[in-house]
Coordinates of C-alpha atoms in Angstrom, one line a residue:
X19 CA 26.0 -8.6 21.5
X20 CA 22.6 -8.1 23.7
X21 CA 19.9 -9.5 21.9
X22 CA 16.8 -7.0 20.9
X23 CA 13.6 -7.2 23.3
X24 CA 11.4 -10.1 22.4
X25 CA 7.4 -9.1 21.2
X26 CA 5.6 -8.7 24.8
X27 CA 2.3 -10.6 23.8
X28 CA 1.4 -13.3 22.3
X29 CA -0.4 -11.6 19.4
X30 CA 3.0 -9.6 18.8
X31 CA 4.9 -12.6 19.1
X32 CA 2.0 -14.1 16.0
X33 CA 2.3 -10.8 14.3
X34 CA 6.3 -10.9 13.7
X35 CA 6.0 -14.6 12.2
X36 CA 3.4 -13.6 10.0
X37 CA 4.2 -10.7 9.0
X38 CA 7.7 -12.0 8.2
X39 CA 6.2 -14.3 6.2
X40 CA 4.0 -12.3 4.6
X41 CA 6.9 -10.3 3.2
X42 CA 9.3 -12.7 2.6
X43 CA 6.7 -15.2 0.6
X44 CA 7.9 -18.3 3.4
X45 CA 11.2 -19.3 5.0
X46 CA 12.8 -22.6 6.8
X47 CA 12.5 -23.2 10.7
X48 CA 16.0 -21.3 11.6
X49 CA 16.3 -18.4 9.4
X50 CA 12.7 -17.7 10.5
X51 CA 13.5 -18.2 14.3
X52 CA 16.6 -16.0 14.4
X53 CA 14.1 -13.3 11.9
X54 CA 11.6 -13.4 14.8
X55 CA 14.1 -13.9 17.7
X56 CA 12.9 -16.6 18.9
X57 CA 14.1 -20.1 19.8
X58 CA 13.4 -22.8 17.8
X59 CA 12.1 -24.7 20.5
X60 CA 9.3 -21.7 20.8
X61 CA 8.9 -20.9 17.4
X62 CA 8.1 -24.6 16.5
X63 CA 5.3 -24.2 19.4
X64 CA 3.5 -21.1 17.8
X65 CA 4.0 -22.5 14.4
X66 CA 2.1 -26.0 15.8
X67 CA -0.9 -23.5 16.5
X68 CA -1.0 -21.4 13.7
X69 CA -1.1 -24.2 11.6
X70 CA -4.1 -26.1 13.8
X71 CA -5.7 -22.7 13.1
X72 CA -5.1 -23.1 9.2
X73 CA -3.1 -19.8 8.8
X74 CA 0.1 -21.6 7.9
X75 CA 1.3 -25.0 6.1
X76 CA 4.8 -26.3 5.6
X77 CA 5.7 -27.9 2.6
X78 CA 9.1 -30.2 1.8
X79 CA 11.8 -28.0 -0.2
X80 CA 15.1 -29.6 -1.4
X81 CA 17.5 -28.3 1.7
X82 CA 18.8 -24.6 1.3
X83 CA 22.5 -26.9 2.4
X84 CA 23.6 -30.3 3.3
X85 CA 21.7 -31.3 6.2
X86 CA 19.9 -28.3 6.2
X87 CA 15.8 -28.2 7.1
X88 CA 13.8 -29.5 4.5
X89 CA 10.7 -28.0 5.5
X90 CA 9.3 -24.0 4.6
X91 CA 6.7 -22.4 6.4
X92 CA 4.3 -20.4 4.3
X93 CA 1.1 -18.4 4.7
X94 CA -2.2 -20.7 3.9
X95 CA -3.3 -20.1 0.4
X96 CA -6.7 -21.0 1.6
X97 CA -7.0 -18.3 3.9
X98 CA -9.5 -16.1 2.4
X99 CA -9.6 -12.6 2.3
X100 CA -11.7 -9.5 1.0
X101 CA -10.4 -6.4 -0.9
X102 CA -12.3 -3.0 -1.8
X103 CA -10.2 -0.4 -3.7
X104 CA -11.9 2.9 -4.6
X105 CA -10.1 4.9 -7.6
X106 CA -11.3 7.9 -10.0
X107 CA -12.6 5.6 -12.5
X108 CA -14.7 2.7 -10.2
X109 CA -14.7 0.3 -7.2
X110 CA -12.6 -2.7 -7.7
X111 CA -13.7 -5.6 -5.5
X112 CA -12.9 -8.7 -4.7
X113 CA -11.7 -11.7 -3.1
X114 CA -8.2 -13.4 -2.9
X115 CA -5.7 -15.5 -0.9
X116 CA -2.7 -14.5 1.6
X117 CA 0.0 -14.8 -0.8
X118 CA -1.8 -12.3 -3.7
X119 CA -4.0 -14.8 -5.9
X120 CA -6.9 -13.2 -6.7
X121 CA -10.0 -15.5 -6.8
X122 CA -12.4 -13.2 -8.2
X123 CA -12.5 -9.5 -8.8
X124 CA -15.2 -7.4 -10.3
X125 CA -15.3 -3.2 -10.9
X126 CA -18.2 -1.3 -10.3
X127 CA -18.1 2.1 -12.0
X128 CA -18.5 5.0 -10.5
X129 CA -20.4 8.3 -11.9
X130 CA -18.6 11.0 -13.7
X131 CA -19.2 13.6 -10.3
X132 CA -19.6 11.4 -7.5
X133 CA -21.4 12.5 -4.2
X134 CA -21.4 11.0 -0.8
X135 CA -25.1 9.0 -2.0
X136 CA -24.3 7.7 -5.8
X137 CA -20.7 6.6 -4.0
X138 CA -22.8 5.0 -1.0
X139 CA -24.8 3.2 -3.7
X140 CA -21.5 1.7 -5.7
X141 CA -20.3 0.8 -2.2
X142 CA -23.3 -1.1 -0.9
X143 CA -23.5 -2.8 -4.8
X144 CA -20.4 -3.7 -4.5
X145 CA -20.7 -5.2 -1.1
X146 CA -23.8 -7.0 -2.4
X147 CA -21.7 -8.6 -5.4
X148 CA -18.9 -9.8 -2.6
X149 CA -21.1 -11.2 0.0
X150 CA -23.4 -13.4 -3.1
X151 CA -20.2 -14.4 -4.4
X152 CA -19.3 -15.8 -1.1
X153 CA -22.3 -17.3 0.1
X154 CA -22.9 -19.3 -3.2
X155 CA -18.9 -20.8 -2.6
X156 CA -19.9 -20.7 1.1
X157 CA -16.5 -18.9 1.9
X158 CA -15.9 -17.4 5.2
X159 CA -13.9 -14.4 5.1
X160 CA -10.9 -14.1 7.5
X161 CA -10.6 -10.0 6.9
X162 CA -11.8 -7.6 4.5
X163 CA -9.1 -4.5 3.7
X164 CA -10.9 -1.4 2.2
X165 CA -8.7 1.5 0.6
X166 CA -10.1 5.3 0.2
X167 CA -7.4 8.2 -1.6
X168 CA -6.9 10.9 0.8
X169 CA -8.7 9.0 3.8
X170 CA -7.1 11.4 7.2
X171 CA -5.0 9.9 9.5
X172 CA -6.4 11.2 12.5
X173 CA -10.2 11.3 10.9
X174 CA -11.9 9.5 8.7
X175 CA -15.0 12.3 8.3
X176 CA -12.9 14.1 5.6
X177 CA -11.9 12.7 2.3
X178 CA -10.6 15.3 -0.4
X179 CA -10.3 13.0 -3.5
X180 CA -13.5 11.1 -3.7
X181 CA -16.7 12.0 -1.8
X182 CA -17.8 8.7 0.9
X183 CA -19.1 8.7 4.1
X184 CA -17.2 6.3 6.0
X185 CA -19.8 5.5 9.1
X186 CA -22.4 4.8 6.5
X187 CA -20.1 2.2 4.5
X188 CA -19.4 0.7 8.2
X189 CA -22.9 0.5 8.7
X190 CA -23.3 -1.7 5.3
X191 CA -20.3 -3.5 6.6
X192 CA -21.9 -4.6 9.4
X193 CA -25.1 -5.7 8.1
X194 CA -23.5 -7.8 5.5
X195 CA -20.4 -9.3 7.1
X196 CA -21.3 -8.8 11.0
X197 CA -18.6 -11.3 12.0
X198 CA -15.6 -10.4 9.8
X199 CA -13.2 -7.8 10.7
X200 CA -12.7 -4.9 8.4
X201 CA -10.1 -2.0 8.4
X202 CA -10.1 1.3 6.5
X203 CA -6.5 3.0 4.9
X204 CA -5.4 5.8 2.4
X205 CA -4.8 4.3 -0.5
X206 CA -0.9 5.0 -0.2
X207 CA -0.4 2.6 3.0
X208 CA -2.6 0.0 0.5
X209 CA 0.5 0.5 -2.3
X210 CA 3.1 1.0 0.4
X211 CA 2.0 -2.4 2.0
X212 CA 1.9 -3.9 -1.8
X213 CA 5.3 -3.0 -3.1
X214 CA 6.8 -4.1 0.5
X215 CA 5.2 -7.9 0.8
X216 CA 4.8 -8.6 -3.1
X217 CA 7.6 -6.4 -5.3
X218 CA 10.6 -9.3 -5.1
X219 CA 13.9 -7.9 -4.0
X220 CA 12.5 -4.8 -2.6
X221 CA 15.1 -2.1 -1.6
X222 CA 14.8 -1.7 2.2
X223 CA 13.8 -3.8 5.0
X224 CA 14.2 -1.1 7.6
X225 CA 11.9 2.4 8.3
X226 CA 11.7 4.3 5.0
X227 CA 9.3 6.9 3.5
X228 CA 7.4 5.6 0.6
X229 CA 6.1 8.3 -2.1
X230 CA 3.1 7.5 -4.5
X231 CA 2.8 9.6 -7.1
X232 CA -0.7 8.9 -8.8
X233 CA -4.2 10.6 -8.8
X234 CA -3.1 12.5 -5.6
X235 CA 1.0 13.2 -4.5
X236 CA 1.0 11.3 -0.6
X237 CA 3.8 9.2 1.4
X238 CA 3.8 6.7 3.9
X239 CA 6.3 5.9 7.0
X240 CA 7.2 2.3 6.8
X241 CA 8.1 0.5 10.0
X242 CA 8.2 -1.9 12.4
X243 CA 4.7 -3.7 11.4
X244 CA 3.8 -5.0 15.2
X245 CA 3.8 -1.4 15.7
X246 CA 0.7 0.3 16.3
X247 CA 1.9 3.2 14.6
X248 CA 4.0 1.4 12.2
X249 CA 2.0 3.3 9.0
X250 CA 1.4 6.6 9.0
X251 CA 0.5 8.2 5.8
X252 CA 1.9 12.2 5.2
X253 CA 0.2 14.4 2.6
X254 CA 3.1 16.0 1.2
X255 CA 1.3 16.7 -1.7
X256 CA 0.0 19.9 -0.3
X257 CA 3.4 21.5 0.0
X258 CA 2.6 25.3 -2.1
X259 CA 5.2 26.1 -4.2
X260 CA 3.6 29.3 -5.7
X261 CA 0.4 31.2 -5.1
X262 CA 0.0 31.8 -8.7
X263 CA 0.5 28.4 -9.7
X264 CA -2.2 26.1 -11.4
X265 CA -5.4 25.2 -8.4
X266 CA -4.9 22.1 -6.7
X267 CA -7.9 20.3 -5.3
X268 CA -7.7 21.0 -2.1
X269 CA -8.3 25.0 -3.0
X270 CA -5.4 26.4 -2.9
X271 CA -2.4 27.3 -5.8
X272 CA 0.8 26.1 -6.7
X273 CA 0.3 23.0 -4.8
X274 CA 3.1 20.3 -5.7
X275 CA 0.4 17.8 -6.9
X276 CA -1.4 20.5 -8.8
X277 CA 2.2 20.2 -11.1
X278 CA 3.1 16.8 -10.4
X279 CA -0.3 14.1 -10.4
X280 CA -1.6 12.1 -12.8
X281 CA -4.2 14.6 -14.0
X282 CA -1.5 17.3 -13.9
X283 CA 0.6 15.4 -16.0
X284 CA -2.2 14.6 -18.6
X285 CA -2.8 18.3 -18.7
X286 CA 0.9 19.2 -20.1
X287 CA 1.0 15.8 -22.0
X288 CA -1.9 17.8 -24.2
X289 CA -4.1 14.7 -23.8
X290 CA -7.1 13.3 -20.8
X291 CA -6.3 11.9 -17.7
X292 CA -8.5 8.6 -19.2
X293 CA -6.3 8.4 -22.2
X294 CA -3.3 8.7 -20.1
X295 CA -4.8 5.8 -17.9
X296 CA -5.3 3.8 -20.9
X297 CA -2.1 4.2 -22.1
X298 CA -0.7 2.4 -18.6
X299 CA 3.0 2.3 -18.8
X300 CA 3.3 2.7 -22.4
X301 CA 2.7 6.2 -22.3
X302 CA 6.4 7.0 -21.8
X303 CA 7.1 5.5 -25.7
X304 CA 3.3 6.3 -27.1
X305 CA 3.9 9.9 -26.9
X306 CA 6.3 12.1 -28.5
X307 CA 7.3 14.7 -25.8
X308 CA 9.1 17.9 -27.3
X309 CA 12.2 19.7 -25.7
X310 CA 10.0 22.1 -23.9
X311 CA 8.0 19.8 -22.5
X312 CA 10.4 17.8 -21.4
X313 CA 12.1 20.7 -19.8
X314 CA 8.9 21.1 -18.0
X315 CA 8.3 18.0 -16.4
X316 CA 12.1 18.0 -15.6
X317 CA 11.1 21.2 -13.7
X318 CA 7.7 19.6 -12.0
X319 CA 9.9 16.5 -10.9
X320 CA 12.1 18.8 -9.2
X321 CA 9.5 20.2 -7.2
X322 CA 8.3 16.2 -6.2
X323 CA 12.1 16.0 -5.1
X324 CA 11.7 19.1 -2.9
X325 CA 8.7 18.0 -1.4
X326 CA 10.4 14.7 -0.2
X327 CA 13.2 16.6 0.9
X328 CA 11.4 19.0 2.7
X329 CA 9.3 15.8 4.5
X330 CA 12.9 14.2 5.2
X331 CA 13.7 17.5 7.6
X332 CA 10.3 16.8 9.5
X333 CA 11.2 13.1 9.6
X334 CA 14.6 12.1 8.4
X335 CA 14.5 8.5 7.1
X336 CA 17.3 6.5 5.8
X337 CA 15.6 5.0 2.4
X338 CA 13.0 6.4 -0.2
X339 CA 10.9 4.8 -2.3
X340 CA 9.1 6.8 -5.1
X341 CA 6.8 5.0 -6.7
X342 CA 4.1 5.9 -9.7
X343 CA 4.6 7.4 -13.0
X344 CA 7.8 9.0 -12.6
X345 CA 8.9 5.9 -12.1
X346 CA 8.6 5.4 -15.6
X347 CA 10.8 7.6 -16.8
X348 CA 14.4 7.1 -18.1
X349 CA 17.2 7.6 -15.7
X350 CA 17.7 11.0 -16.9
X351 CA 14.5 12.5 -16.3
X352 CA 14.4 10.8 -13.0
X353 CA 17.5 12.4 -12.0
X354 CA 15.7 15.6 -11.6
X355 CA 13.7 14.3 -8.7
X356 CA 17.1 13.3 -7.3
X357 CA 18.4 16.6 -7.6
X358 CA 15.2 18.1 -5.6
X359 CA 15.5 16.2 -2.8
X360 CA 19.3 16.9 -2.4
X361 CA 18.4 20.7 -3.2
X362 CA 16.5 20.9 0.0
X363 CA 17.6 22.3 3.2
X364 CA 19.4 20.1 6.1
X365 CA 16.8 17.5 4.3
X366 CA 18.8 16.2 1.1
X367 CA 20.9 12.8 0.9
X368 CA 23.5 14.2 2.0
X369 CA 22.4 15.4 5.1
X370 CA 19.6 12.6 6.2
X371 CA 22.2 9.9 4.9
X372 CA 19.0 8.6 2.7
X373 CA 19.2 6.4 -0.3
X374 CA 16.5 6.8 -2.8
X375 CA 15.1 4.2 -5.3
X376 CA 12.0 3.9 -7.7
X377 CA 9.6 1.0 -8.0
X378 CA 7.2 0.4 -11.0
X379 CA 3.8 2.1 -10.1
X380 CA 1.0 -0.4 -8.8
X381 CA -2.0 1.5 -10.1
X382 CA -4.2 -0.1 -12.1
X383 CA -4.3 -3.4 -10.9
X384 CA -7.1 -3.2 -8.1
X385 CA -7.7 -4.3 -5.5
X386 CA -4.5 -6.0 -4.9
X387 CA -3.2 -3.5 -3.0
X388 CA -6.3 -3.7 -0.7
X389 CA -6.2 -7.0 -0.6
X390 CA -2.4 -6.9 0.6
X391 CA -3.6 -4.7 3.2
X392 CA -6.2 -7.2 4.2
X393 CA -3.4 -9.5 4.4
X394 CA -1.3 -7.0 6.6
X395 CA -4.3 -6.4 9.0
X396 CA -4.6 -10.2 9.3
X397 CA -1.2 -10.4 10.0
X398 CA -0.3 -8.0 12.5
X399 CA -2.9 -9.2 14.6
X400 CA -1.4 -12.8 14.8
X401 CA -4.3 -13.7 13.1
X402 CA -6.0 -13.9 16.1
X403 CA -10.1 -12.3 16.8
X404 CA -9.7 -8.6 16.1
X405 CA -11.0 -7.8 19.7
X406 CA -8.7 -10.1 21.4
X407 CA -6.2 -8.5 24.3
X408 CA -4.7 -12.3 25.0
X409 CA -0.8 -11.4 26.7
X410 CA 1.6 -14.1 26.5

């Protein structure tokens, strides 16, 4: 059998190993080479660099088989890293390691009807907290990954959720942490990027379309990571089921995140979307839901299911992952976001050949999933300087 191109560059060639390792959480010498395509001889080469640079160790394991290696490679937990994560409630900050220890984390709140300024002023206090916390340690930062709900894929002068100018929080950026690189996501590519490097035994290795159902509806394509393109995040969300339905954010009715978000669900749950939030996952046993309302959210899932059917015909895609509240839910209520997808047109199971599966939602615990995406960035670059073009 013909063996798959090799990465072109150097960087690319840095980017598969740590990447891979990233989402693996470390592997032995020739499990990692054949992962990579690589020889051994080559591999061992790149791996003598990236450990001079202090972006991998290897540590001695009991052999995975008689006479097997006894060595596995692993990211450097001393690689440090910065993560900003800005949710309805606040701005979680704070600063961690490659594999997801969190060093320290702190949450500035933000006011009940943000604007662009009182959001500039949590960001630059929050960026004031970061870089104090790092100068009295004297930590150098290696990448700092900042999340925004609803940031545009092709712009990042829009945000829907949560008011924020992004050129001005650049501008802080660079007056505080001139030398490190930083790199801006919607939220969804943060949890997307969290589920696939730290959720063990995660369903698909290959390209799939991850859903996050939370303060907003959105998905991301998951691919390749050395791929430029290799996360794209799709606001499916928007789909308009009917005119006269309930108003949805972004102005107009019957939107499927006017029926299916967090604050959506709090609404028919008869209860705040801050008591719902404190609840966490125990809301799904806290609160007695009656037939009707059951038969309603049944109804509202099944809408979700259509909208990810309806994004499988733009995009087929072999594997979903829905992840966020309805996640939650037994088996039999979950069905009914099942049955929405396979009720769409030329875009159900059936048709796209696509296997769907729910993860546990990862709200709630910022900023790991910025700081996985810090991790990501660091990664895909080889860990080499962000402006480096270096070719093999």
């Amino acid at each position: 059998m013909e063996m798959p191109e090799q990465p072109r560059s150097r960087r690319q060639t840095r980017a598969a190993i740590l990447t891979h390792l990233l989402q693996s959480g470390g592997s032995f010498r020739p499990p990692l080479a054949k992962a990579v395509r690589l020889s051994e001889a080559s591999l061992s080469r790149i791996l003598f660099d990236l450990k001079a640079e202090g972006l991998i160790e290897e540590v001695r394991r009991p052999a995975p088989y008689v006479g097997g290696p006894t060595g596995l490679v692993s990211l450097d937990s001393t690689v440090a890293l910065a993560a900003l994560e800005l949710t309805g409630q606040w701005l979680g900050v704070g600063v961690g390691g490659m594999t997801g220890v969190m060093h320290y984390t702190e949450r500035v709140p933000l006011p009940k009807k943000p604007t662009v300024e009182s959001v500039g002023r949590v960001f630059r206090e929050a960026l004031t907290l970061l870089r104090d916390w790092t100068r009295r340690r004297r930590i150098t930062l290696a990448q700092i990954g900042i999340t925004i709900p609803g940031l545009g894929r092709l712009s990042v002068a829009g945000n829907p959720i949560i008011p924020c100018d992004i050129e001005r929080i650049s501008g802080m950026l660079g007056e505080m942490f001139a030398d490190v690189p930083v790199e801006f996501t919607n939220s969804v590519v943060a949890h997307a990027i969290f589920h696939r490097c730290r959720t063990e035994d995660y369903p698909f290795s290959g390209a799939h379309l991850f859903v996050f159902v939370g303060q907003g509806v959105a998905g991301a394509w998951m691919d390749d990571p050395i791929e430029d393109d290799a996360l794209q995040p799709v606001e499916l969300g928007h789909m308009v089921f009917g005119p006269e339905g309930p108003r949805c954010r972004c102005g107009h009715h019957g939107c499927v995140e006017a029926y299916t978000s967090l604050p959506a669900l709090a609404e028919l749950l008869g209860m705040t979307e801050a008591e719902l939030l404190r609840l966490g996952s125990e809301w799904t046993t806290a609160i007695p839901i009656s037939s009707r309302v059951r038969q309603e959210l049944r109804r509202r899932l099944f809408r979700l299911g259509l909208a990810i059917g309806n994004t499988l015909n733009v995009k087929p895609s072999r594997g979903v992952i829905v992840s966020g509240w309805p996640s939650l839910l037994a088996e039999t209520d979950r069905q009914a976001v099942i049955e929405g997808v396979d009720a769409s047109l030329l875009g159900g199971r059936q048709h796209a050949q696509a296997s769907l599966a729910f993860v546990p939602p990862s709200n709630g615990n910022d900023p790991q999933a910025a700081l996985a995406f810090a991790a990501f960035c660091l990664a895909c670059r080889g860990g080499m300087p962000a402006a480096s073009t270096e070719a093999a």
